[in-house]
């Protein structure tokens, strides 16, 4: 059998440069059958192409080389590996080798991309004031997640990730903020599909009649699936005693924790002492929450930095006297036993902004950009602590 | 009902892949061979064939010539263990060679085998213990070593040292154990249906 009929006067001699476009390109490639029979058929004269057109990575059994088919030295995807094997450009062991290489590339590509995302989220965490221990713990968790993923890739035994957490700390110590950042960290690391934060409290979980609670809780769990379910003041669930519906909510949550452990992280948050009490009420709970984070109160200096950051975020600037006034106020906030921490500072900041607005309106003079941005000491004064 | 898990039988030509598929399915209690066939160039997935009795299937499909099988063919059946059963799809494939084969159809069929290797959940890698016993470790091909590196990365993987009924196979098995230390190795004889128990238990674990 000869090649499919074409006018090919140049086939008379050997070593002739083949005019481009006459030989079959990728679009009109010869069916492999004709290729193979050419190898055996003596009738078909050999076509030799000058080396400048590029050499095949692996010469086929036929000496014919098709120029457009060549160029890339290694296959870029599965289909190409298989096609090249079929065309006789790769031997089966080479194909196997390329499969492995492709897998590795894909793995590296994924981890590089996700590493960048994780780092961005961690940078956001690092930008928070204080929280030294929390930051260290989050890094630890992230490293753990990453290594378990790599182990799984290599076919090693990897632990099922149990990342449910208890956050202990007073209000305004950054529990929600940290939980939100954790959501994005775990999303980028590939642990959670969505990484969103659903913030709920007792009233959202507990129903009014028998059976209502499980239903309500399950609905919330469904909404939180793929992200973090953050239960604020979780101890309230156990407060009502054994006959309270809160217990039913806890049971439903515990079951969901086991069933959806791959795609849901549960965070119980609340005051330190109350959370301790809560974990004692349900012996099974403590072991199910391997990660416990303690959020300590902010110092006055930290709160002051947070306050200035809050003004800055809102595009305000605090005058020198204003800063002194703010610091005095924050010392009062930090000195109280039932301190509001960052939340109280935020209230103070918002109060000052309202006061400044009133001052500017009542002043009745032409307002420059500078005026609109400046917070003075009078604006900060007079904030009543909660 | 979910898709049954795919177990792919792979190996060099003439190590007994097709015979192993038929005998193993019969061992697991399948009454007759109802093959699903995927041709390498077919546009559609697979076509079910005519049910064959075992002896008939063996006559038609098994040969002592290398590269007799030039397509993917599979048997779907229930793998029994004690009182339970689990669905499995057992795939027989074209033998892979170290070099590029000169016949295009065979090359295409090999590409198809490789594609199946890319997708299989379980890989059963057949080696000819008799030939390895005779010829020494040179009979273990580059392709065998490559599969042993690649397949475990993707899923469950076990080596079946076949033709244990023939002379010299014990020596071959020793070679195999040395070359592939750390892998699961089952000495079997597809012809006499021996050694299948371990293979069955292994496959069962992966389902």
Coordinates of C-alpha atoms in Angstrom, one line a residue:
Chain A
X1 CA 0.0 0.0 0.0
X2 CA 1.2 3.5 -0.8
X3 CA 0.4 6.8 0.7
X4 CA -3.0 8.2 0.1
X5 CA -2.9 9.5 -3.5
X6 CA -1.3 12.9 -3.8
X7 CA 0.7 14.5 -6.5
X8 CA 4.2 14.3 -5.1
X9 CA 6.8 14.7 -7.8
X10 CA 9.5 15.5 -5.2
X11 CA 9.3 12.0 -3.9
X12 CA 11.6 10.8 -6.6
X13 CA 14.7 11.8 -4.9
X14 CA 15.9 11.5 -1.4
X15 CA 17.0 14.3 0.9
X16 CA 14.8 16.9 -0.8
X17 CA 13.4 19.7 1.3
X18 CA 9.7 19.3 1.5
X19 CA 7.7 22.4 0.8
X20 CA 5.7 23.3 3.8
X21 CA 2.0 22.8 3.6
X22 CA 2.2 19.8 1.4
X23 CA 2.9 17.3 4.1
X24 CA 0.0 16.6 6.4
X25 CA -0.1 18.9 9.3
X26 CA -1.9 18.4 12.6
X27 CA -5.2 19.3 11.0
X28 CA -5.0 16.7 8.2
X29 CA -2.8 14.1 9.8
X30 CA -2.6 10.8 8.1
X31 CA -4.5 8.0 9.9
X32 CA -2.0 5.9 11.8
X33 CA -2.8 2.8 9.7
X34 CA -1.2 4.3 6.6
X35 CA 1.8 5.3 8.8
X36 CA 2.4 1.7 10.0
X37 CA 2.0 0.1 6.6
X38 CA 4.5 2.5 5.2
X39 CA 7.0 1.0 7.5
X40 CA 6.7 -2.3 5.9
X41 CA 5.8 -1.4 2.4
X42 CA 8.7 -1.3 0.1
X43 CA 6.7 0.5 -2.6
X44 CA 6.6 3.8 -0.7
X45 CA 9.8 5.8 -1.2
X46 CA 11.2 7.3 2.0
X47 CA 10.8 11.0 2.6
X48 CA 13.8 12.5 4.4
X49 CA 13.4 15.9 5.9
X50 CA 16.3 18.1 6.7
X51 CA 17.1 18.2 10.4
X52 CA 16.4 21.9 10.6
X53 CA 12.7 21.2 10.7
X54 CA 13.1 19.6 14.0
X55 CA 13.6 16.0 15.1
X56 CA 11.1 13.7 16.7
X57 CA 11.9 13.0 20.3
X58 CA 11.7 9.3 19.6
X59 CA 12.1 8.2 16.0
X60 CA 9.2 6.0 15.0
X61 CA 9.5 2.7 13.3
X62 CA 8.8 4.5 10.1
X63 CA 11.5 6.9 9.0
X64 CA 8.9 9.4 7.9
X65 CA 8.8 12.5 10.0
X66 CA 6.0 14.9 9.8
X67 CA 7.3 18.4 10.6
X68 CA 4.3 20.1 12.2
X69 CA 3.7 17.1 14.4
X70 CA 7.0 17.5 16.2
X71 CA 8.2 20.6 18.1
X72 CA 7.2 20.3 21.8
X73 CA 9.7 18.0 23.5
X74 CA 7.4 16.6 26.1
X75 CA 3.6 16.1 26.3
X76 CA 1.6 18.7 28.1
X77 CA -1.4 16.7 29.1
X78 CA -3.0 13.3 29.3
X79 CA -4.5 13.4 25.9
X80 CA -1.2 14.2 24.3
X81 CA 0.6 11.4 26.1
X82 CA -2.0 9.0 24.9
X83 CA -2.0 10.4 21.3
X84 CA 1.8 10.3 21.2
X85 CA 1.8 6.7 22.4
X86 CA -0.7 5.8 19.7
X87 CA 1.4 7.6 17.1
X88 CA 4.4 5.7 18.2
X89 CA 6.3 8.6 19.6
X90 CA 6.4 7.4 23.1
X91 CA 7.0 3.9 24.4
X92 CA 4.6 2.7 27.2
X93 CA 7.2 3.1 29.9
X94 CA 7.8 6.7 28.8
X95 CA 4.1 7.3 28.7
X96 CA 3.9 6.0 32.3
X97 CA 6.8 8.3 33.3
X98 CA 5.0 11.3 31.8
X99 CA 1.8 10.5 33.6
X100 CA 3.7 10.6 36.8
X101 CA 5.4 13.9 35.8
X102 CA 2.1 15.5 34.9
X103 CA 0.6 14.5 38.2
X104 CA 3.6 16.0 40.0
X105 CA 3.3 19.2 38.0
X106 CA -0.4 19.4 38.8
X107 CA 0.3 18.9 42.5
X108 CA 3.0 21.5 42.6
X109 CA 0.8 23.9 40.6
X110 CA -2.0 23.5 43.1
X111 CA 0.2 23.8 46.1
X112 CA 1.9 26.9 44.8
X113 CA -1.3 28.6 44.0
X114 CA -2.9 27.7 47.3
X115 CA 0.2 28.6 49.3
X116 CA 0.0 32.1 47.9
X117 CA -3.7 32.3 49.0
X118 CA -2.9 30.9 52.4
X119 CA 0.0 33.3 52.9
X120 CA -2.3 36.2 52.0
X121 CA -4.8 35.2 54.6
X122 CA -2.1 34.7 57.2
X123 CA -0.8 38.1 56.5
X124 CA -4.2 39.4 57.2
X125 CA -4.0 37.6 60.6
X126 CA -0.6 39.0 61.3
X127 CA -1.8 42.5 60.7
X128 CA -4.1 42.1 63.8
X129 CA -2.8 43.8 66.9
X130 CA -1.5 41.4 69.6
X131 CA -2.8 37.8 69.6
X132 CA 0.7 36.4 69.6
X133 CA -0.3 32.9 70.8
X134 CA -3.2 32.7 68.5
X135 CA -1.1 33.6 65.5
X136 CA 1.4 30.9 66.4
X137 CA -1.4 28.3 66.8
X138 CA -3.0 29.2 63.5
X139 CA 0.4 28.7 61.7
X140 CA 0.7 25.4 63.5
X141 CA -2.7 24.3 62.2
X142 CA -2.0 25.5 58.7
X143 CA 1.3 23.5 58.6
X144 CA -0.5 20.4 60.0
X145 CA -3.1 20.7 57.2
X146 CA -0.5 21.1 54.5
X147 CA 1.6 18.2 55.6
X148 CA -1.4 15.9 55.9
X149 CA -2.3 16.8 52.3
X150 CA 1.3 16.1 51.1
X151 CA 1.3 12.8 52.9
X152 CA -1.9 11.8 51.3
X153 CA -0.5 12.7 47.9
X154 CA 2.4 10.3 48.6
X155 CA 0.1 7.6 49.6
X156 CA 1.1 7.8 53.3
X157 CA -1.3 7.4 56.1
X158 CA -2.8 10.7 56.8
X159 CA -5.0 11.6 59.7
X160 CA -8.5 12.7 59.2
X161 CA -8.5 16.3 59.9
X162 CA -10.4 17.2 63.1
X163 CA -10.3 21.0 63.3
X164 CA -13.2 21.8 65.5
X165 CA -12.3 24.5 68.0
X166 CA -13.2 26.1 71.2
X167 CA -12.4 29.9 71.5
X168 CA -12.3 31.1 75.1
X169 CA -12.1 34.8 75.8
X170 CA -13.9 37.9 76.8
X171 CA -16.0 39.9 74.3
X172 CA -14.1 42.0 71.9
X173 CA -10.9 39.9 72.0
X174 CA -10.9 39.0 68.4
X175 CA -12.7 35.6 68.4
X176 CA -15.0 36.3 65.4
X177 CA -12.3 38.1 63.5
X178 CA -9.9 35.2 63.9
X179 CA -12.6 32.7 62.9
X180 CA -13.4 34.6 59.8
X181 CA -9.7 34.6 58.8
X182 CA -9.4 30.9 59.6
X183 CA -12.2 30.3 57.1
X184 CA -10.3 31.9 54.3
X185 CA -7.1 30.1 55.4
X186 CA -8.7 26.7 55.3
X187 CA -10.5 27.5 52.0
X188 CA -7.2 28.4 50.4
X189 CA -5.6 25.3 51.8
X190 CA -8.3 23.2 50.3
X191 CA -9.9 22.0 53.6
X192 CA -13.1 23.8 53.2
X193 CA -15.1 24.3 50.0
X194 CA -16.4 27.8 50.7
X195 CA -14.7 29.0 53.9
X196 CA -17.6 31.3 54.9
X197 CA -18.4 32.1 58.5
X198 CA -21.9 31.5 59.9
X199 CA -22.3 33.2 63.2
X200 CA -25.1 31.9 65.4
X201 CA -26.2 31.8 69.0
X202 CA -28.5 29.8 71.2
X203 CA -31.7 31.4 69.9
X204 CA -30.8 30.4 66.4
X205 CA -30.3 26.8 67.3
X206 CA -32.9 26.0 69.9
X207 CA -36.6 25.6 69.0
X208 CA -39.8 26.1 70.8
X209 CA -41.2 22.6 70.9
X210 CA -40.1 19.1 70.8
X211 CA -38.4 18.2 67.5
X212 CA -38.1 21.8 66.4
X213 CA -34.6 22.1 67.7
X214 CA -33.1 19.3 65.7
X215 CA -34.7 20.7 62.6
X216 CA -33.5 24.3 63.2
X217 CA -30.0 23.1 64.0
X218 CA -29.8 20.9 60.9
X219 CA -30.9 23.8 58.7
X220 CA -28.1 25.9 60.1
X221 CA -25.6 23.1 59.7
X222 CA -26.7 22.9 56.0
X223 CA -26.1 26.6 55.5
X224 CA -22.7 26.4 57.2
X225 CA -21.6 23.3 55.2
X226 CA -18.3 24.1 53.5
X227 CA -17.5 26.7 56.0
X228 CA -17.3 27.5 59.7
X229 CA -20.2 27.4 62.1
X230 CA -19.4 29.8 64.8
X231 CA -21.6 29.5 67.9
X232 CA -21.2 32.5 70.1
X233 CA -21.8 32.0 73.8
X234 CA -22.1 28.3 73.3
X235 CA -22.3 27.5 77.0
X236 CA -25.8 28.9 76.9
X237 CA -26.8 25.6 75.2
X238 CA -26.2 23.7 78.4
X239 CA -27.5 26.2 80.8
X240 CA -31.1 25.1 80.9
X241 CA -30.4 21.7 82.5
X242 CA -31.2 18.2 81.3
X243 CA -34.7 18.9 80.1
X244 CA -33.8 22.0 78.1
X245 CA -33.9 21.8 74.3
X246 CA -30.3 23.1 74.2
X247 CA -29.2 19.5 74.9
X248 CA -30.9 18.4 71.7
X249 CA -29.0 21.1 69.8
X250 CA -25.7 19.8 71.2
X251 CA -26.5 16.2 70.2
X252 CA -27.4 17.3 66.7
X253 CA -24.2 19.3 66.5
X254 CA -22.0 16.4 67.8
X255 CA -23.5 14.1 65.2
X256 CA -22.9 16.6 62.4
X257 CA -19.3 17.0 63.5
X258 CA -18.7 13.3 62.9
X259 CA -20.7 13.1 59.7
X260 CA -19.5 16.2 58.0
X261 CA -16.0 16.3 59.5
X262 CA -14.6 16.8 56.0
X263 CA -16.4 19.9 55.2
X264 CA -17.5 21.7 58.3
X265 CA -15.6 23.3 61.1
X266 CA -17.4 24.0 64.3
X267 CA -16.2 26.8 66.6
X268 CA -17.7 27.2 70.1
X269 CA -17.0 30.6 71.5
X270 CA -17.6 32.2 74.9
X271 CA -16.2 33.5 78.2
X272 CA -13.4 31.4 79.5
X273 CA -15.0 30.2 82.8
X274 CA -18.3 29.5 81.2
X275 CA -16.8 27.5 78.4
X276 CA -14.8 25.5 80.9
X277 CA -18.0 24.7 82.7
X278 CA -19.7 23.9 79.5
X279 CA -17.1 21.4 78.4
X280 CA -17.3 19.7 81.8
X281 CA -21.1 19.2 81.4
X282 CA -20.6 17.0 78.3
X283 CA -17.6 14.7 78.8
X284 CA -17.6 13.8 75.1
X285 CA -17.3 17.3 74.0
X286 CA -13.7 18.1 75.1
X287 CA -12.2 15.3 73.1
X288 CA -14.1 16.3 70.0
X289 CA -12.6 19.8 70.1
X290 CA -8.9 19.2 69.8
X291 CA -8.1 22.8 69.2
X292 CA -8.6 25.2 72.1
X293 CA -7.6 28.8 71.8
X294 CA -7.5 31.3 74.6
X295 CA -8.0 34.9 73.7
X296 CA -6.5 37.1 76.5
X297 CA -7.6 40.6 77.1
X298 CA -5.9 43.4 75.2
X299 CA -3.5 45.7 77.1
X300 CA -4.2 49.4 77.1
X301 CA -1.4 50.0 74.5
X302 CA -2.8 47.3 72.2
X303 CA -6.3 48.8 72.5
X304 CA -4.9 52.2 71.7
X305 CA -3.2 50.9 68.5
X306 CA -6.4 49.2 67.6
X307 CA -8.3 52.5 68.1
X308 CA -6.0 54.4 65.9
X309 CA -6.2 51.7 63.3
X310 CA -10.0 51.9 63.3
X311 CA -9.9 55.7 62.7
X312 CA -7.4 55.1 59.9
X313 CA -9.6 52.5 58.2
X314 CA -12.4 54.9 58.3
X315 CA -10.2 57.6 56.8
X316 CA -10.0 59.8 59.9
X317 CA -7.0 61.4 61.5
X318 CA -6.7 62.1 65.2
X319 CA -5.1 65.3 66.4
X320 CA -2.3 65.2 69.0
X321 CA -4.6 66.2 71.8
X322 CA -7.3 63.9 70.5
X323 CA -4.8 61.0 70.8
X324 CA -4.0 61.9 74.3
X325 CA -7.7 62.0 75.2
X326 CA -8.2 58.7 73.4
X327 CA -5.5 57.0 75.4
X328 CA -6.9 58.3 78.6
X329 CA -10.3 56.9 77.7
X330 CA -8.8 53.5 76.7
X331 CA -7.0 53.3 80.0
X332 CA -10.4 53.6 81.6
X333 CA -11.8 50.9 79.4
X334 CA -8.9 48.6 80.1
X335 CA -9.1 49.2 83.8
X336 CA -12.6 47.9 84.2
X337 CA -13.3 44.3 85.2
X338 CA -16.0 43.8 82.6
X339 CA -14.1 45.4 79.9
X340 CA -15.3 45.5 76.4
X341 CA -11.9 45.3 74.8
X342 CA -11.8 46.0 71.1
X343 CA -15.6 46.2 70.9
X344 CA -15.7 49.0 73.5
X345 CA -13.0 50.8 71.6
X346 CA -15.0 50.5 68.4
X347 CA -18.0 52.0 70.1
X348 CA -15.8 54.9 71.3
X349 CA -14.5 55.4 67.8
X350 CA -17.9 55.5 66.3
X351 CA -19.1 57.8 69.1
X352 CA -16.2 60.2 68.3
X353 CA -17.1 60.1 64.6
X354 CA -20.7 61.1 65.4
X355 CA -19.5 63.9 67.7
X356 CA -17.2 65.2 65.0
X357 CA -20.0 65.3 62.5
X358 CA -22.2 67.3 64.9
X359 CA -19.4 69.7 65.6
X360 CA -18.8 70.3 61.9
X361 CA -22.4 70.9 61.2
X362 CA -22.9 73.2 64.1
X363 CA -19.7 75.1 63.3
X364 CA -21.2 76.4 60.1
X365 CA -17.9 77.2 58.4
X366 CA -16.5 76.1 55.1
X367 CA -15.4 72.5 55.3
X368 CA -12.1 71.5 53.8
X369 CA -11.0 67.9 53.2
X370 CA -8.8 68.4 56.3
X371 CA -11.8 69.4 58.5
X372 CA -13.7 66.3 57.4
X373 CA -10.8 64.0 58.4
X374 CA -9.7 65.5 61.7
X375 CA -10.9 64.2 65.1
X376 CA -10.2 66.5 67.9
X377 CA -9.9 65.9 71.6
X378 CA -13.4 67.3 72.2
X379 CA -14.9 64.7 70.0
X380 CA -13.4 61.8 72.0
X381 CA -14.4 63.4 75.4
X382 CA -17.6 62.4 77.2
X383 CA -17.9 58.8 75.9
X384 CA -19.8 56.9 78.6
X385 CA -18.5 53.4 79.3
X386 CA -21.1 50.7 79.0
Chain B
X1 CA -26.4 2.8 42.5
X2 CA -22.9 4.0 42.1
X3 CA -20.5 2.9 39.4
X4 CA -18.6 -0.2 40.3
X5 CA -15.0 0.2 41.2
X6 CA -12.6 -0.6 38.3
X7 CA -9.8 -3.2 38.8
X8 CA -7.4 -3.1 35.9
X9 CA -5.3 -6.1 35.0
X10 CA -2.1 -4.9 33.4
X11 CA 1.3 -6.3 32.4
X12 CA 3.5 -7.3 29.5
X13 CA 2.1 -9.3 26.6
X14 CA 1.6 -12.9 27.1
X15 CA 1.7 -13.0 30.9
X16 CA -1.8 -14.3 31.1
X17 CA -4.0 -11.3 31.7
X18 CA -7.0 -12.5 29.8
X19 CA -6.9 -15.9 31.2
X20 CA -6.6 -14.5 34.7
X21 CA -9.6 -12.3 34.2
X22 CA -11.8 -15.2 33.0
X23 CA -10.6 -17.6 35.7
X24 CA -10.7 -15.1 38.5
X25 CA -14.3 -14.1 37.6
X26 CA -15.3 -17.7 37.4
X27 CA -13.6 -18.3 40.8
X28 CA -15.6 -15.5 42.2
X29 CA -18.8 -17.2 41.2
X30 CA -19.7 -15.6 37.9
X31 CA -21.6 -18.1 35.8
X32 CA -20.8 -17.0 32.3
X33 CA -18.6 -14.4 30.6
X34 CA -20.6 -11.4 29.5
X35 CA -17.9 -9.2 28.2
X36 CA -18.2 -5.5 27.8
X37 CA -15.8 -4.4 25.1
X38 CA -14.2 -1.0 24.5
X39 CA -12.4 -0.8 21.2
X40 CA -9.5 1.6 21.1
X41 CA -10.9 3.7 18.2
X42 CA -14.6 3.4 19.0
X43 CA -16.4 6.6 19.6
X44 CA -18.7 5.2 22.2
X45 CA -17.7 3.7 25.5
X46 CA -18.4 0.1 25.5
X47 CA -20.6 -2.5 23.9
X48 CA -21.8 -5.6 25.6
X49 CA -21.0 -8.8 23.8
X50 CA -22.8 -12.1 23.7
X51 CA -22.6 -14.2 26.8
X52 CA -20.1 -17.0 26.5
X53 CA -19.6 -20.1 28.4
X54 CA -16.2 -20.2 30.1
X55 CA -14.7 -22.8 27.8
X56 CA -15.9 -20.9 24.8
X57 CA -14.6 -17.6 26.1
X58 CA -11.2 -19.1 26.8
X59 CA -11.0 -20.6 23.3
X60 CA -12.0 -17.3 21.7
X61 CA -10.0 -14.9 23.8
X62 CA -6.9 -16.6 25.1
X63 CA -4.0 -17.4 23.0
X64 CA -0.3 -18.2 23.4
X65 CA 0.5 -15.5 20.9
X66 CA 1.6 -12.2 22.4
X67 CA -0.7 -9.2 22.0
X68 CA -3.8 -11.2 21.2
X69 CA -5.9 -8.8 23.2
X70 CA -6.1 -5.5 21.4
X71 CA -8.9 -3.7 23.2
X72 CA -10.2 -3.2 26.7
X73 CA -12.6 -5.9 27.8
X74 CA -14.3 -6.1 31.1
X75 CA -16.5 -8.3 33.2
X76 CA -18.8 -6.8 35.8
X77 CA -19.7 -9.1 38.7
X78 CA -20.4 -9.3 42.4
X79 CA -17.3 -10.1 44.5
X80 CA -18.5 -12.4 47.3
X81 CA -17.0 -12.6 50.8
X82 CA -18.7 -14.4 53.6
X83 CA -22.3 -13.4 53.2
X84 CA -21.6 -10.0 51.6
X85 CA -21.2 -9.0 48.0
X86 CA -19.7 -6.0 46.4
X87 CA -19.8 -4.9 42.8
X88 CA -16.7 -4.8 40.8
X89 CA -15.7 -4.2 37.2
X90 CA -12.6 -6.3 36.2
X91 CA -10.8 -4.9 33.2
X92 CA -8.4 -6.9 30.9
X93 CA -6.1 -4.8 28.8
X94 CA -3.6 -5.0 26.0
X95 CA -0.1 -6.0 27.0
X96 CA 2.4 -3.2 27.3
X97 CA 5.9 -3.5 25.9
X98 CA 9.1 -1.6 26.7
X99 CA 9.5 -0.5 23.1
X100 CA 7.3 1.3 20.6
X101 CA 5.3 -1.4 18.8
X102 CA 5.5 -1.4 15.1
X103 CA 1.8 -2.1 14.4
X104 CA -0.3 1.0 14.8
X105 CA -3.4 -0.9 16.1
X106 CA -1.4 -2.4 18.9
X107 CA 0.0 1.0 19.7
X108 CA -3.5 2.5 19.9
X109 CA -4.6 -0.4 22.1
X110 CA -1.6 0.3 24.4
X111 CA -2.6 3.9 24.6
X112 CA -6.0 2.8 25.6
X113 CA -4.5 0.6 28.3
X114 CA -2.5 3.5 29.6
X115 CA -5.7 5.6 29.7
X116 CA -7.4 2.9 31.7
X117 CA -4.4 2.8 34.0
X118 CA -4.9 6.5 34.6
X119 CA -8.5 5.9 35.8
X120 CA -8.4 2.5 37.5
X121 CA -9.1 2.3 41.2
X122 CA -7.3 -1.0 41.6
X123 CA -4.3 -2.1 39.6
X124 CA -3.4 -5.8 39.4
X125 CA 0.0 -6.1 37.8
X126 CA 0.7 -9.5 36.3
X127 CA 4.2 -10.8 35.9
X128 CA 5.3 -14.0 34.3
X129 CA 7.2 -15.8 37.1
X130 CA 8.1 -18.7 34.9
X131 CA 9.8 -16.5 32.3
X132 CA 11.5 -14.4 35.0
X133 CA 12.8 -17.6 36.6
X134 CA 14.2 -18.8 33.2
X135 CA 15.7 -15.6 32.0
X136 CA 16.5 -13.8 35.2
X137 CA 15.7 -10.2 36.0
X138 CA 16.1 -9.1 32.5
X139 CA 12.6 -10.4 31.9
X140 CA 11.3 -7.8 34.2
X141 CA 10.7 -4.9 31.8
X142 CA 11.2 -1.2 32.2
X143 CA 7.5 -1.0 31.8
X144 CA 7.0 -3.3 34.9
X145 CA 9.3 -1.1 37.0
X146 CA 7.6 2.0 35.8
X147 CA 4.1 0.7 36.5
X148 CA 5.3 -0.4 40.0
X149 CA 6.4 3.2 40.6
X150 CA 3.4 4.9 39.1
X151 CA 0.4 2.8 40.0
X152 CA 0.7 2.9 43.8
X153 CA 0.7 6.7 43.7
X154 CA -2.8 6.6 42.2
X155 CA -4.6 3.8 44.0
X156 CA -4.5 0.3 45.3
X157 CA -1.8 -1.8 43.7
X158 CA -0.7 -5.4 43.9
X159 CA 1.5 -7.7 41.9
X160 CA 0.4 -11.1 40.8
X161 CA 3.2 -13.5 40.0
X162 CA 1.5 -15.7 37.4
X163 CA 2.3 -19.1 36.0
X164 CA 3.4 -20.5 39.3
X165 CA 2.5 -24.0 38.1
X166 CA 5.4 -24.0 35.6
X167 CA 8.9 -25.1 36.5
X168 CA 11.3 -22.4 37.6
X169 CA 8.5 -20.1 38.7
X170 CA 9.6 -20.2 42.3
X171 CA 13.0 -18.8 41.3
X172 CA 11.1 -16.1 39.3
X173 CA 9.0 -15.3 42.4
X174 CA 12.2 -14.8 44.4
X175 CA 13.4 -12.3 41.7
X176 CA 10.1 -10.5 41.8
X177 CA 10.1 -10.3 45.6
X178 CA 13.6 -8.8 45.5
X179 CA 12.9 -6.3 42.7
X180 CA 9.5 -5.2 44.0
X181 CA 10.2 -5.3 47.8
X182 CA 7.6 -3.4 49.7
X183 CA 4.8 -4.2 47.3
X184 CA 2.0 -6.7 47.8
X185 CA 2.8 -9.8 45.8
X186 CA 0.5 -12.8 45.2
X187 CA 1.9 -15.9 43.6
X188 CA -0.9 -17.3 41.4
X189 CA -1.6 -19.6 38.6
X190 CA -4.3 -18.4 36.3
X191 CA -4.4 -21.7 34.5
X192 CA -5.1 -23.7 37.7
X193 CA -6.9 -21.0 39.6
X194 CA -4.5 -21.2 42.5
X195 CA -3.6 -18.3 44.8
X196 CA -6.8 -16.4 44.0
X197 CA -7.9 -16.2 47.6
X198 CA -5.3 -13.6 48.5
X199 CA -6.1 -11.6 45.4
X200 CA -9.8 -11.7 46.2
X201 CA -9.3 -10.6 49.8
X202 CA -7.0 -7.8 48.6
X203 CA -9.5 -6.6 46.0
X204 CA -12.3 -6.8 48.5
X205 CA -10.5 -4.5 50.9
X206 CA -10.3 -1.8 48.3
X207 CA -14.0 -1.8 47.4

